[in-house]
Amino acid sequence: MKPARERIAGSVANFVDERTGAAKFLKKSLNKVFPDHWSFMLGEIALYSFIILLLSGTFLTFWYVPSQEELIYEGSYVPLKGVKMSAAYSSTLDISFDVRGGMLMRQIHHWAALLFLAAMVAHMMRVFFTGAFRKPREMNWILGVALITLGIVEGFLGYSLPDDLLSGTGIRIAQAILQAIPLIGTYAAFFAFGGEFPGLDFIPRIYTVHVLLLPGIMLGLITVHLMLVWYQKHTQYPGPGRTEKNVVGYPLLPVYMAKAGGFLFIVFGVTAFLGAVASINPIWVFGPYTPTQISAGSQPDWYMGWLDGLVRMAPPIETYFFGKTISWNILIPGLIVPGIMFTGLALWPFIEAWATGDKREHNLLDRPRNTPTRTAVGAMAITFTIVALINGGNDIIATHFSLTINQIMWATRISIFVLPPLAYVITKRICLALQRADRDLVLHGRETGRLVMLPHGEFVEIHEELSPQEAFTRTSHEQLAPIPVAAIDANGVRPKGVLKDRIRARISKGILQEQIAKPTAKEKLELGGGHH
Amino acid sequence: MSNKELEPLQDPGLPAHAHRKADHDEAAANRAERQVAILFLLSALGTVLFIYSYIFIENNIYIYIPILGNQHAQQLFLGLGFAIALFFIGAGAVHWAKTLMSDTEVIAERHEMRSSDEDRAALIATVKEEVGAVGLGRRSLIKRSLALSLGLVGISPLLLLRDLGPLPGDVLNQTTWAEGVHLVTDPGNRRLRPEDLEVGAVAHVLPEIEDPEHRSLNSIAKDALLLIRIRPEEFRLDAERLSWTYQGIIAFSKICSHMGCAVALYEQTTKHLLCPCHQSTFDVPTGAKVIFGPSARPLPQLAIKVDDAGYLVAAAPFNQAVGPSFWERKK
């Protein structure tokens, strides 16, 4: 006779399986193999902070009042007693000061939002620099770009809900961007705000979008994102025993489940710790929103900061043609540049596949040094964003480092054009230098620092040969050759589409020609490694 | 295409599995078990701290913590308890996985995502057959009328959004300011005489209305003014704009001509107005010309004068829309 526990488990399992056939699926799934690497946890952090956001956000909705109805504050925060404010702001004060654990939850929610965006961006960088977006994972890359875009909007709407002075200022700026769209802008702004700015409608409206519409869409996208990871199997770093055709790692049960589940609690614990000790968005300091007031040093959250920095550095250009006004100073930094950046980001897998002519499936990741051009493009984009972000905080930097805003503004206006190309060139050189270092290591081994005097008096340093595993890891990558240029045939006739092909061949040459030849088995054998 | 023909280094294969101490040493395994249990128990202590803080720490106690400063005791200990409770469950689970659960790496095969040619052909055949059975190719009347109705039905959700807001009309060009409207302080709602403002002073002003207690934010967002007094000879304005000032007092819209923030920072020595949002800087003596930053237009100037009783009033409405630009804005 089996113990009771086992009998009950057995009959439950039987019940479910007879109705769903789940055993077949589960048997396969529980043995699913996941490769292990610290950088694969970045996406996990994003997922877990999303879960934390859903939980803490639900808590906040129990007390938050999404209304701009005006009332007199009577809560327990003394400095604001008797002040006229919106129900939204007043209820946020109540959550902070009169609901036990309310302040904690607000701060956990805000910290988790910052972490969510940071983890998504870090995860995206990992995927970009290792080439994990390549076929067959282009769709998942696009889903990821969509999630980051929605995450930025969701975060912005979230910190706008308290209706404090700082968030109202952010909404004012968003309204101005909307209003600056040619042709339809004024109408779009009037529809979004129910009339003129600020009106009485935007808080209830962005509330619905923030707690229902966007989280719903994001939940859907995340589900598909994970299902694709599951179905296509995770990529893995190159190394001994790892090929394009296999996946090496730990089975889902029990190791991966325990680690991933444990990690959820760790992330939750860390955000709770931050929420407990690190004050964030102290809305009671700012006061309620009114269009005539503002605080110096108005800063958005970091994921909006680079956009704000672009807006700050934009040249003061506005055109007036045929009786119509176009604000280039808003459109270029607020819509056009971010539009180009995000479109380029989403299309990158296809751009790269076109430029290199590599349309095959890839399950082994690239080491960033082995794809210098991609790595350099990424460094360029990051540099651009960081320069913009610095200008987004120019007022804070000015006061902290005794600079003038004008100095920082001009420095970033120039840097945004100069530094990204510079970052490109430097990164590419570093990658090639690292390739060279890999080649040296594989062929000549590691410098040990041990000097030996030979009988005839010569000093040599002993080189220690790499293990076969290490040597393989450093040489297992494939080095593609550039796409050949289509030749003009004997009669001097250009093949159809030759110009396009030539451009493409030229680009692929730029990407692929410059690389350090990896050592071959023959070279290694000849040198023997370590003995010279 | 690649340099595969050059013989690469051989794959030495997956390294041999290295056993952990707890895999073969019973004492080490027991020690690991105790460590995991201690981590879980720490979590339980965290929850105890959480419950204690929730029930027994009063809402009005503040304690001083070095570095952190004055902290709300209840919130701090609730948070710390919560953090400990959560973190150590995670730490325990991970430690358990790392020390005691099987750490043998497993190799699974991958398969190309592409379906086999037979499957693809079978799918195409099925689809063709089924589409053929529906007969859309032949019944073009059905096809076209369905396309029409689907297209039209897509309009209705858009139409339903029409009542989200009113049409802009001319409201963006209008403010409360008109000839004879008194300038009153914000806050305070007091009328102003020229002598209330010394040279170098700045006043925040709104138009006088009947019920100042219920001033709408919409009107504030367009009506807000900055009143600045400098010495009249310092103005560098044309005759018309100069006539809009009064004894060195000049009135500008306080709403930034860039993105509508409040241009609330006035630097007395340089006579510059600065918008803290994007640092557009306006020069007061030249009529708020943009001297720095992204704004492309000066702040609109309101013509002012004094009435018979000696109070400052508007001499005319704004001659242009205030606030950020929009498509239909007149120059």
Short mmCIF file of N, CA and C in Angstrom, two decimals, chain A residues 84 97 100-101 103-104 107 137 169 172-173 176-177 179 183 186-187 190-191 194-196 198-199 205 232-234 240-241 244-250 255 258 262 265-266 268-269 273 275-277 291-292 294 308 311-312 314 316 318 320 324-327 329-330 361 363 394 406 409-410 472 475 478-479 481 520-521, chain B residues 1-3 6-14 54 59 68 74-76 78-80 83 86-87 90-91 101-103 105-110 112-113 162 164-168 171-172 186 213 217-218 220-222 224 254 258-262 276-279 292-297 324-331:
data_model
loop_
_atom_site.label_atom_id
_atom_site.label_comp_id
_atom_site.label_asym_id
_atom_site.label_seq_id
_atom_site.Cartn_x
_atom_site.Cartn_y
_atom_site.Cartn_z
N LYS A 84 -5.54 72.99 -1.17
CA LYS A 84 -6.42 72.51 -2.22
C LYS A 84 -5.63 71.61 -3.17
N PHE A 97 1.02 58.06 3.95
CA PHE A 97 1.10 58.42 5.36
C PHE A 97 0.04 57.76 6.24
N ARG A 100 -0.96 51.63 6.46
CA ARG A 100 0.24 50.93 6.93
C ARG A 100 0.85 50.12 5.79
N GLY A 101 2.12 50.31 5.57
CA GLY A 101 2.79 49.62 4.46
C GLY A 101 2.56 50.28 3.11
N MET A 103 3.40 53.38 2.06
CA MET A 103 4.62 54.02 1.57
C MET A 103 5.58 52.96 1.03
N LEU A 104 5.70 51.86 1.79
CA LEU A 104 6.59 50.77 1.37
C LEU A 104 6.19 50.27 -0.01
N GLN A 107 6.95 52.71 -2.77
CA GLN A 107 8.38 52.75 -3.10
C GLN A 107 8.84 51.47 -3.78
N ARG A 137 15.33 33.88 -34.18
CA ARG A 137 14.75 34.59 -33.03
C ARG A 137 14.41 36.05 -33.34
N THR A 169 4.16 68.49 -14.53
CA THR A 169 5.07 69.12 -15.48
C THR A 169 5.40 68.16 -16.61
N ARG A 172 2.52 68.00 -18.91
CA ARG A 172 2.48 69.21 -19.74
C ARG A 172 3.40 69.03 -20.96
N ILE A 173 4.60 68.47 -20.72
CA ILE A 173 5.56 68.30 -21.81
C ILE A 173 5.04 67.27 -22.82
N ALA A 176 2.55 68.89 -24.94
CA ALA A 176 3.16 69.78 -25.94
C ALA A 176 3.71 68.98 -27.12
N ILE A 177 4.26 67.79 -26.84
CA ILE A 177 4.76 66.95 -27.94
C ILE A 177 3.60 66.51 -28.83
N GLN A 179 0.76 67.97 -29.18
CA GLN A 179 0.20 69.13 -29.85
C GLN A 179 1.09 69.59 -31.01
N LEU A 183 -0.50 68.76 -38.57
CA LEU A 183 -1.85 68.46 -39.07
C LEU A 183 -2.81 68.00 -37.97
N THR A 186 -3.13 69.21 -32.75
CA THR A 186 -4.04 69.94 -31.88
C THR A 186 -5.26 69.08 -31.56
N TYR A 187 -5.76 68.40 -32.60
CA TYR A 187 -6.93 67.54 -32.38
C TYR A 187 -6.57 66.38 -31.47
N PHE A 190 -6.44 67.58 -27.98
CA PHE A 190 -7.78 67.87 -27.43
C PHE A 190 -8.54 66.59 -27.14
N PHE A 191 -8.39 65.59 -27.99
CA PHE A 191 -9.07 64.32 -27.73
C PHE A 191 -8.45 63.63 -26.51
N GLY A 194 -9.37 65.67 -23.38
CA GLY A 194 -10.76 66.11 -23.22
C GLY A 194 -10.89 67.62 -23.33
N GLY A 195 -10.03 68.24 -24.13
CA GLY A 195 -10.06 69.69 -24.30
C GLY A 195 -8.69 70.27 -24.05
N GLU A 196 -8.69 71.48 -23.50
CA GLU A 196 -7.42 72.15 -23.28
C GLU A 196 -6.64 71.49 -22.15
N PRO A 198 -4.88 71.67 -18.52
CA PRO A 198 -4.81 70.24 -18.21
C PRO A 198 -6.17 69.55 -18.25
N GLY A 199 -7.26 70.27 -18.10
CA GLY A 199 -8.57 69.64 -18.09
C GLY A 199 -8.75 68.77 -16.86
N ARG A 205 -8.06 58.89 -17.34
CA ARG A 205 -7.75 58.20 -18.60
C ARG A 205 -6.41 57.48 -18.54
N GLN A 232 11.70 27.59 -29.12
CA GLN A 232 12.91 27.63 -29.94
C GLN A 232 14.14 27.15 -29.16
N LYS A 233 14.00 26.94 -27.89
CA LYS A 233 15.08 26.57 -26.96
C LYS A 233 16.07 27.72 -26.83
N HIS A 234 16.65 27.84 -25.64
CA HIS A 234 17.53 28.97 -25.35
C HIS A 234 18.83 28.85 -26.13
N PRO A 240 33.35 23.99 -25.34
CA PRO A 240 33.52 22.58 -25.64
C PRO A 240 32.21 21.82 -25.47
N GLY A 241 31.90 20.99 -26.42
CA GLY A 241 30.70 20.17 -26.32
C GLY A 241 29.43 20.88 -26.73
N GLU A 244 25.75 24.02 -32.63
CA GLU A 244 24.49 24.63 -33.10
C GLU A 244 23.33 23.65 -32.96
N LYS A 245 23.66 22.37 -32.83
CA LYS A 245 22.62 21.34 -32.87
C LYS A 245 22.22 20.82 -31.50
N ASN A 246 22.90 21.31 -30.44
CA ASN A 246 22.50 20.80 -29.13
C ASN A 246 22.32 21.96 -28.14
N VAL A 247 21.82 21.63 -26.98
CA VAL A 247 21.73 22.62 -25.92
C VAL A 247 22.19 21.94 -24.63
N VAL A 248 23.16 22.56 -23.97
CA VAL A 248 23.79 21.97 -22.79
C VAL A 248 23.39 22.79 -21.57
N GLY A 249 22.84 22.12 -20.57
CA GLY A 249 22.45 22.89 -19.39
C GLY A 249 21.79 21.99 -18.36
N TYR A 250 20.98 22.61 -17.52
CA TYR A 250 20.32 21.86 -16.47
C TYR A 250 18.85 21.66 -16.81
N VAL A 255 16.62 21.65 -10.74
CA VAL A 255 17.63 22.69 -10.54
C VAL A 255 17.15 24.04 -11.05
N ALA A 258 14.26 25.57 -9.13
CA ALA A 258 14.64 26.07 -7.80
C ALA A 258 15.43 27.36 -7.92
N GLY A 262 13.80 30.71 -6.79
CA GLY A 262 14.52 31.38 -5.72
C GLY A 262 14.90 32.79 -6.12
N PHE A 265 12.27 35.41 -5.61
CA PHE A 265 12.20 35.90 -4.23
C PHE A 265 13.36 36.85 -3.93
N ILE A 266 14.52 36.56 -4.49
CA ILE A 266 15.67 37.43 -4.25
C ILE A 266 15.41 38.82 -4.85
N PHE A 268 12.52 40.17 -5.49
CA PHE A 268 11.47 40.79 -4.68
C PHE A 268 12.06 41.32 -3.37
N GLY A 269 12.93 40.52 -2.76
CA GLY A 269 13.55 40.94 -1.51
C GLY A 269 14.40 42.19 -1.69
N PHE A 273 13.84 45.79 0.00
CA PHE A 273 14.88 46.47 0.77
C PHE A 273 15.05 47.91 0.29
N GLY A 275 12.81 49.66 -1.24
CA GLY A 275 11.59 50.36 -0.84
C GLY A 275 11.61 50.75 0.63
N ALA A 276 12.28 49.94 1.44
CA ALA A 276 12.32 50.22 2.87
C ALA A 276 13.29 51.34 3.21
N VAL A 277 14.46 51.35 2.59
CA VAL A 277 15.49 52.30 3.03
C VAL A 277 15.75 53.45 2.07
N PRO A 291 -0.43 74.71 -13.00
CA PRO A 291 0.34 75.07 -14.19
C PRO A 291 1.27 76.25 -13.99
N THR A 292 1.11 77.02 -12.91
CA THR A 292 1.93 78.22 -12.77
C THR A 292 3.15 77.99 -11.90
N ILE A 294 6.57 75.51 -10.58
CA ILE A 294 7.53 74.52 -11.05
C ILE A 294 8.67 74.50 -10.06
N ASP A 308 14.40 63.68 -22.71
CA ASP A 308 14.37 65.04 -22.21
C ASP A 308 15.67 65.75 -22.56
N VAL A 311 15.53 66.81 -26.10
CA VAL A 311 14.66 67.98 -26.25
C VAL A 311 15.40 69.24 -25.80
N ARG A 312 16.17 69.12 -24.70
CA ARG A 312 16.89 70.27 -24.18
C ARG A 312 17.94 70.77 -25.16
N ALA A 314 17.97 70.48 -28.41
CA ALA A 314 17.49 70.74 -29.77
C ALA A 314 17.71 72.20 -30.14
N PRO A 316 16.77 75.84 -31.64
CA PRO A 316 15.48 76.54 -31.58
C PRO A 316 14.91 76.81 -32.97
N GLU A 318 11.72 76.66 -35.59
CA GLU A 318 10.29 76.52 -35.79
C GLU A 318 10.02 77.14 -37.15
N TYR A 320 7.28 78.42 -40.27
CA TYR A 320 5.93 78.93 -40.47
C TYR A 320 5.72 79.08 -41.97
N LYS A 324 0.93 77.68 -41.46
CA LYS A 324 0.99 76.55 -40.51
C LYS A 324 2.33 76.53 -39.79
N THR A 325 2.29 76.20 -38.50
CA THR A 325 3.50 76.20 -37.69
C THR A 325 4.00 74.77 -37.50
N ILE A 326 5.28 74.57 -37.72
CA ILE A 326 5.88 73.26 -37.40
C ILE A 326 7.02 73.49 -36.41
N SER A 327 6.93 72.85 -35.24
CA SER A 327 7.96 73.00 -34.21
C SER A 327 9.00 71.92 -34.35
N ASN A 329 11.88 72.03 -33.18
CA ASN A 329 12.59 71.90 -31.90
C ASN A 329 11.92 70.87 -30.98
N ILE A 330 10.65 70.53 -31.26
CA ILE A 330 9.98 69.49 -30.47
C ILE A 330 9.93 68.18 -31.26
N GLU A 361 20.26 29.59 -39.48
CA GLU A 361 19.86 29.56 -38.07
C GLU A 361 21.10 29.62 -37.18
N ASN A 363 22.21 29.13 -33.07
CA ASN A 363 21.87 28.84 -31.67
C ASN A 363 23.04 29.07 -30.74
N ASN A 394 21.35 68.02 -17.03
CA ASN A 394 22.34 69.09 -17.05
C ASN A 394 22.20 70.07 -15.89
N ASN A 406 24.96 76.32 -19.83
CA ASN A 406 25.38 76.58 -21.21
C ASN A 406 26.57 75.73 -21.60
N MET A 409 25.34 72.17 -22.05
CA MET A 409 24.49 72.08 -23.23
C MET A 409 25.34 72.06 -24.50
N TRP A 410 26.33 72.98 -24.58
CA TRP A 410 27.15 73.01 -25.79
C TRP A 410 28.05 71.78 -25.87
N PHE A 472 39.58 25.88 -27.61
CA PHE A 472 38.44 25.65 -28.50
C PHE A 472 37.45 26.79 -28.40
N THR A 475 38.32 29.68 -30.44
CA THR A 475 38.49 29.53 -31.89
C THR A 475 37.29 28.91 -32.56
N GLU A 478 32.85 31.19 -36.29
CA GLU A 478 33.01 31.12 -37.73
C GLU A 478 33.36 32.51 -38.24
N GLN A 479 34.29 32.57 -39.18
CA GLN A 479 34.62 33.88 -39.76
C GLN A 479 34.10 33.92 -41.18
N ALA A 481 33.24 35.38 -44.91
CA ALA A 481 33.91 36.21 -45.91
C ALA A 481 32.89 37.20 -46.46
N THR A 520 44.47 28.04 -36.87
CA THR A 520 43.99 26.73 -37.31
C THR A 520 44.75 25.65 -36.56
N ALA A 521 44.25 24.44 -36.68
CA ALA A 521 44.87 23.31 -36.00
C ALA A 521 46.32 23.15 -36.46
N MET B 1 32.24 30.59 -48.58
CA MET B 1 31.69 31.69 -47.81
C MET B 1 32.41 31.82 -46.48
N SER B 2 32.74 30.69 -45.88
CA SER B 2 33.45 30.79 -44.62
C SER B 2 34.81 30.12 -44.77
N ASN B 3 35.57 30.20 -43.72
CA ASN B 3 36.91 29.61 -43.83
C ASN B 3 36.93 28.22 -43.23
N LEU B 6 39.83 25.80 -43.83
CA LEU B 6 40.98 25.79 -42.93
C LEU B 6 40.58 25.01 -41.69
N GLU B 7 41.32 23.99 -41.43
CA GLU B 7 40.90 23.09 -40.37
C GLU B 7 40.93 23.78 -38.99
N PRO B 8 39.78 23.88 -38.32
CA PRO B 8 39.76 24.52 -37.01
C PRO B 8 40.23 23.56 -35.92
N LEU B 9 40.40 24.10 -34.73
CA LEU B 9 40.78 23.24 -33.61
C LEU B 9 39.67 22.24 -33.32
N GLN B 10 40.06 21.10 -32.83
CA GLN B 10 39.08 20.05 -32.52
C GLN B 10 38.27 20.42 -31.28
N ASP B 11 36.98 20.02 -31.30
CA ASP B 11 36.15 20.19 -30.11
C ASP B 11 36.51 19.09 -29.12
N PRO B 12 37.08 19.45 -27.97
CA PRO B 12 37.47 18.40 -27.01
C PRO B 12 36.26 17.78 -26.31
N GLY B 13 35.06 18.29 -26.57
CA GLY B 13 33.86 17.73 -25.94
C GLY B 13 33.63 18.31 -24.56
N LEU B 14 32.45 18.03 -24.04
CA LEU B 14 32.05 18.56 -22.75
C LEU B 14 33.05 18.14 -21.67
N TYR B 54 3.84 45.81 11.89
CA TYR B 54 2.51 46.21 11.42
C TYR B 54 1.58 46.48 12.60
N ASN B 59 2.35 54.78 14.29
CA ASN B 59 2.54 55.46 13.01
C ASN B 59 3.38 56.73 13.12
N LEU B 68 21.02 57.16 6.55
CA LEU B 68 19.65 57.26 6.06
C LEU B 68 18.92 58.49 6.61
N GLN B 74 7.88 52.63 11.52
CA GLN B 74 6.98 51.55 11.10
C GLN B 74 7.27 51.13 9.65
N GLN B 75 7.38 52.15 8.82
CA GLN B 75 7.64 51.87 7.40
C GLN B 75 8.99 51.18 7.20
N LEU B 76 9.99 51.63 7.96
CA LEU B 76 11.33 51.05 7.82
C LEU B 76 11.35 49.58 8.21
N LEU B 78 8.73 47.50 8.68
CA LEU B 78 7.86 46.72 7.79
C LEU B 78 8.66 46.30 6.56
N GLY B 79 9.34 47.28 5.99
CA GLY B 79 10.08 47.04 4.76
C GLY B 79 11.23 46.06 4.97
N LEU B 80 11.97 46.27 6.08
CA LEU B 80 13.10 45.38 6.33
C LEU B 80 12.62 43.95 6.58
N ALA B 83 11.60 42.51 3.31
CA ALA B 83 12.77 42.22 2.47
C ALA B 83 13.48 40.96 2.95
N LEU B 86 11.44 37.77 2.15
CA LEU B 86 11.46 37.35 0.74
C LEU B 86 12.85 36.90 0.31
N PHE B 87 13.84 37.73 0.66
CA PHE B 87 15.19 37.48 0.16
C PHE B 87 15.71 36.11 0.60
N GLY B 90 14.49 33.08 -1.21
CA GLY B 90 15.22 32.95 -2.47
C GLY B 90 16.63 32.43 -2.25
N ALA B 91 17.32 33.02 -1.26
CA ALA B 91 18.69 32.60 -1.00
C ALA B 91 18.74 31.12 -0.64
N MET B 101 21.04 19.78 -5.10
CA MET B 101 20.33 19.20 -6.25
C MET B 101 21.34 18.76 -7.29
N SER B 102 20.92 17.83 -8.12
CA SER B 102 21.83 17.30 -9.14
C SER B 102 22.39 18.42 -10.00
N ASP B 103 23.71 18.44 -10.18
CA ASP B 103 24.29 19.48 -11.02
C ASP B 103 24.92 18.89 -12.28
N GLU B 105 25.27 18.32 -15.95
CA GLU B 105 24.80 18.99 -17.16
C GLU B 105 24.23 17.97 -18.12
N VAL B 106 23.15 18.37 -18.78
CA VAL B 106 22.43 17.48 -19.67
C VAL B 106 22.54 18.04 -21.08
N ILE B 107 22.65 17.15 -22.04
CA ILE B 107 22.68 17.61 -23.43
C ILE B 107 21.37 17.22 -24.10
N ALA B 108 20.71 18.20 -24.69
CA ALA B 108 19.49 17.92 -25.45
C ALA B 108 19.75 18.31 -26.90
N GLU B 109 19.08 17.59 -27.79
CA GLU B 109 19.26 17.88 -29.22
C GLU B 109 18.36 19.04 -29.62
N ARG B 110 18.81 19.79 -30.60
CA ARG B 110 17.97 20.81 -31.21
C ARG B 110 17.55 20.33 -32.58
N GLU B 112 16.10 21.91 -36.40
CA GLU B 112 15.86 23.12 -37.17
C GLU B 112 14.39 23.49 -37.07
N MET B 113 14.11 24.79 -37.02
CA MET B 113 12.73 25.24 -36.87
C MET B 113 11.89 24.90 -38.10
N ARG B 162 -14.74 59.75 -30.88
CA ARG B 162 -14.90 61.15 -31.21
C ARG B 162 -15.22 62.01 -29.99
N LEU B 164 -14.20 61.87 -27.09
CA LEU B 164 -13.13 62.02 -26.10
C LEU B 164 -12.90 63.48 -25.75
N GLY B 165 -13.06 64.34 -26.72
CA GLY B 165 -12.81 65.74 -26.43
C GLY B 165 -13.48 66.63 -27.45
N PRO B 166 -13.60 67.92 -27.13
CA PRO B 166 -14.19 68.86 -28.09
C PRO B 166 -13.19 69.17 -29.19
N LEU B 167 -13.65 69.75 -30.29
CA LEU B 167 -12.73 70.21 -31.32
C LEU B 167 -12.02 71.47 -30.82
N PRO B 168 -10.80 71.67 -31.27
CA PRO B 168 -10.03 72.80 -30.72
C PRO B 168 -10.69 74.16 -30.96
N VAL B 171 -10.08 78.11 -29.15
CA VAL B 171 -9.81 78.33 -27.72
C VAL B 171 -8.33 78.55 -27.41
N LEU B 172 -7.44 77.92 -28.19
CA LEU B 172 -6.02 78.08 -27.85
C LEU B 172 -5.55 79.51 -28.07
N ASP B 186 -0.84 86.31 -7.59
CA ASP B 186 -1.06 84.86 -7.45
C ASP B 186 0.08 84.31 -6.61
N GLU B 213 -11.96 81.77 -6.10
CA GLU B 213 -11.82 80.48 -5.42
C GLU B 213 -11.95 79.32 -6.41
N LEU B 217 -8.07 75.29 -13.73
CA LEU B 217 -6.66 75.09 -14.10
C LEU B 217 -6.45 75.40 -15.58
N ASN B 218 -7.48 75.14 -16.39
CA ASN B 218 -7.35 75.43 -17.82
C ASN B 218 -7.07 76.90 -18.06
N ILE B 220 -5.92 79.08 -15.77
CA ILE B 220 -4.61 79.41 -15.19
C ILE B 220 -3.49 79.05 -16.16
N ALA B 221 -3.65 77.90 -16.82
CA ALA B 221 -2.59 77.42 -17.70
C ALA B 221 -2.37 78.32 -18.91
N LYS B 222 -3.29 79.26 -19.15
CA LYS B 222 -3.08 80.18 -20.26
C LYS B 222 -2.92 81.63 -19.78
N ALA B 224 -1.58 82.85 -16.82
CA ALA B 224 -0.53 83.22 -15.88
C ALA B 224 0.47 84.20 -16.50
N LYS B 254 3.58 83.63 -18.63
CA LYS B 254 4.48 82.81 -17.81
C LYS B 254 4.61 81.40 -18.40
N HIS B 258 7.97 77.12 -25.47
CA HIS B 258 8.52 75.87 -25.98
C HIS B 258 7.57 74.72 -25.70
N MET B 259 7.44 74.32 -24.42
CA MET B 259 6.57 73.19 -24.10
C MET B 259 5.60 73.48 -22.96
N GLY B 260 5.45 74.73 -22.62
CA GLY B 260 4.37 75.08 -21.70
C GLY B 260 4.66 74.98 -20.22
N CYS B 261 5.92 74.75 -19.83
CA CYS B 261 6.21 74.78 -18.40
C CYS B 261 6.11 76.23 -17.90
N ALA B 262 6.08 76.38 -16.57
CA ALA B 262 6.04 77.72 -16.01
C ALA B 262 7.45 78.31 -16.03
N PRO B 276 12.83 76.09 -16.19
CA PRO B 276 13.61 74.99 -15.59
C PRO B 276 13.45 73.67 -16.35
N CYS B 277 12.43 73.55 -17.19
CA CYS B 277 12.23 72.27 -17.86
C CYS B 277 13.31 72.00 -18.90
N HIS B 278 13.52 72.94 -19.83
CA HIS B 278 14.50 72.70 -20.89
C HIS B 278 15.47 73.86 -21.06
N GLN B 279 15.49 74.74 -20.05
CA GLN B 279 16.49 75.80 -19.98
C GLN B 279 16.43 76.83 -21.09
N PHE B 292 18.98 81.53 -25.35
CA PHE B 292 19.59 80.21 -25.17
C PHE B 292 18.50 79.16 -25.05
N GLY B 293 18.82 77.96 -25.45
CA GLY B 293 17.89 76.86 -25.25
C GLY B 293 17.00 76.62 -26.46
N PRO B 294 16.11 75.62 -26.33
CA PRO B 294 15.39 75.12 -27.49
C PRO B 294 14.16 75.94 -27.92
N SER B 295 13.73 76.90 -27.12
CA SER B 295 12.52 77.61 -27.51
C SER B 295 12.79 78.47 -28.74
N ALA B 296 11.80 78.53 -29.64
CA ALA B 296 12.01 79.25 -30.90
C ALA B 296 11.34 80.61 -30.92
N ARG B 297 10.55 80.93 -29.92
CA ARG B 297 9.80 82.19 -29.93
C ARG B 297 9.96 82.90 -28.59
N PRO B 324 2.84 76.47 -25.81
CA PRO B 324 3.58 75.79 -26.86
C PRO B 324 2.91 75.95 -28.23
N SER B 325 3.71 75.71 -29.27
CA SER B 325 3.22 75.87 -30.63
C SER B 325 2.25 74.77 -31.01
N PHE B 326 1.48 75.03 -32.02
CA PHE B 326 0.61 74.00 -32.60
C PHE B 326 0.44 74.33 -34.07
N TRP B 327 0.00 73.35 -34.81
CA TRP B 327 -0.08 73.42 -36.28
C TRP B 327 -0.80 74.68 -36.76
N GLU B 328 -1.95 75.00 -36.16
CA GLU B 328 -2.77 76.09 -36.68
C GLU B 328 -2.37 77.44 -36.12
N ARG B 329 -1.29 77.48 -35.32
CA ARG B 329 -0.94 78.72 -34.64
C ARG B 329 -0.56 79.79 -35.65
N LYS B 330 -1.11 80.99 -35.43
CA LYS B 330 -0.74 82.13 -36.29
C LYS B 330 0.59 82.67 -35.80
N LYS B 331 1.38 83.14 -36.74
CA LYS B 331 2.72 83.63 -36.37
C LYS B 331 2.59 84.87 -35.47
#
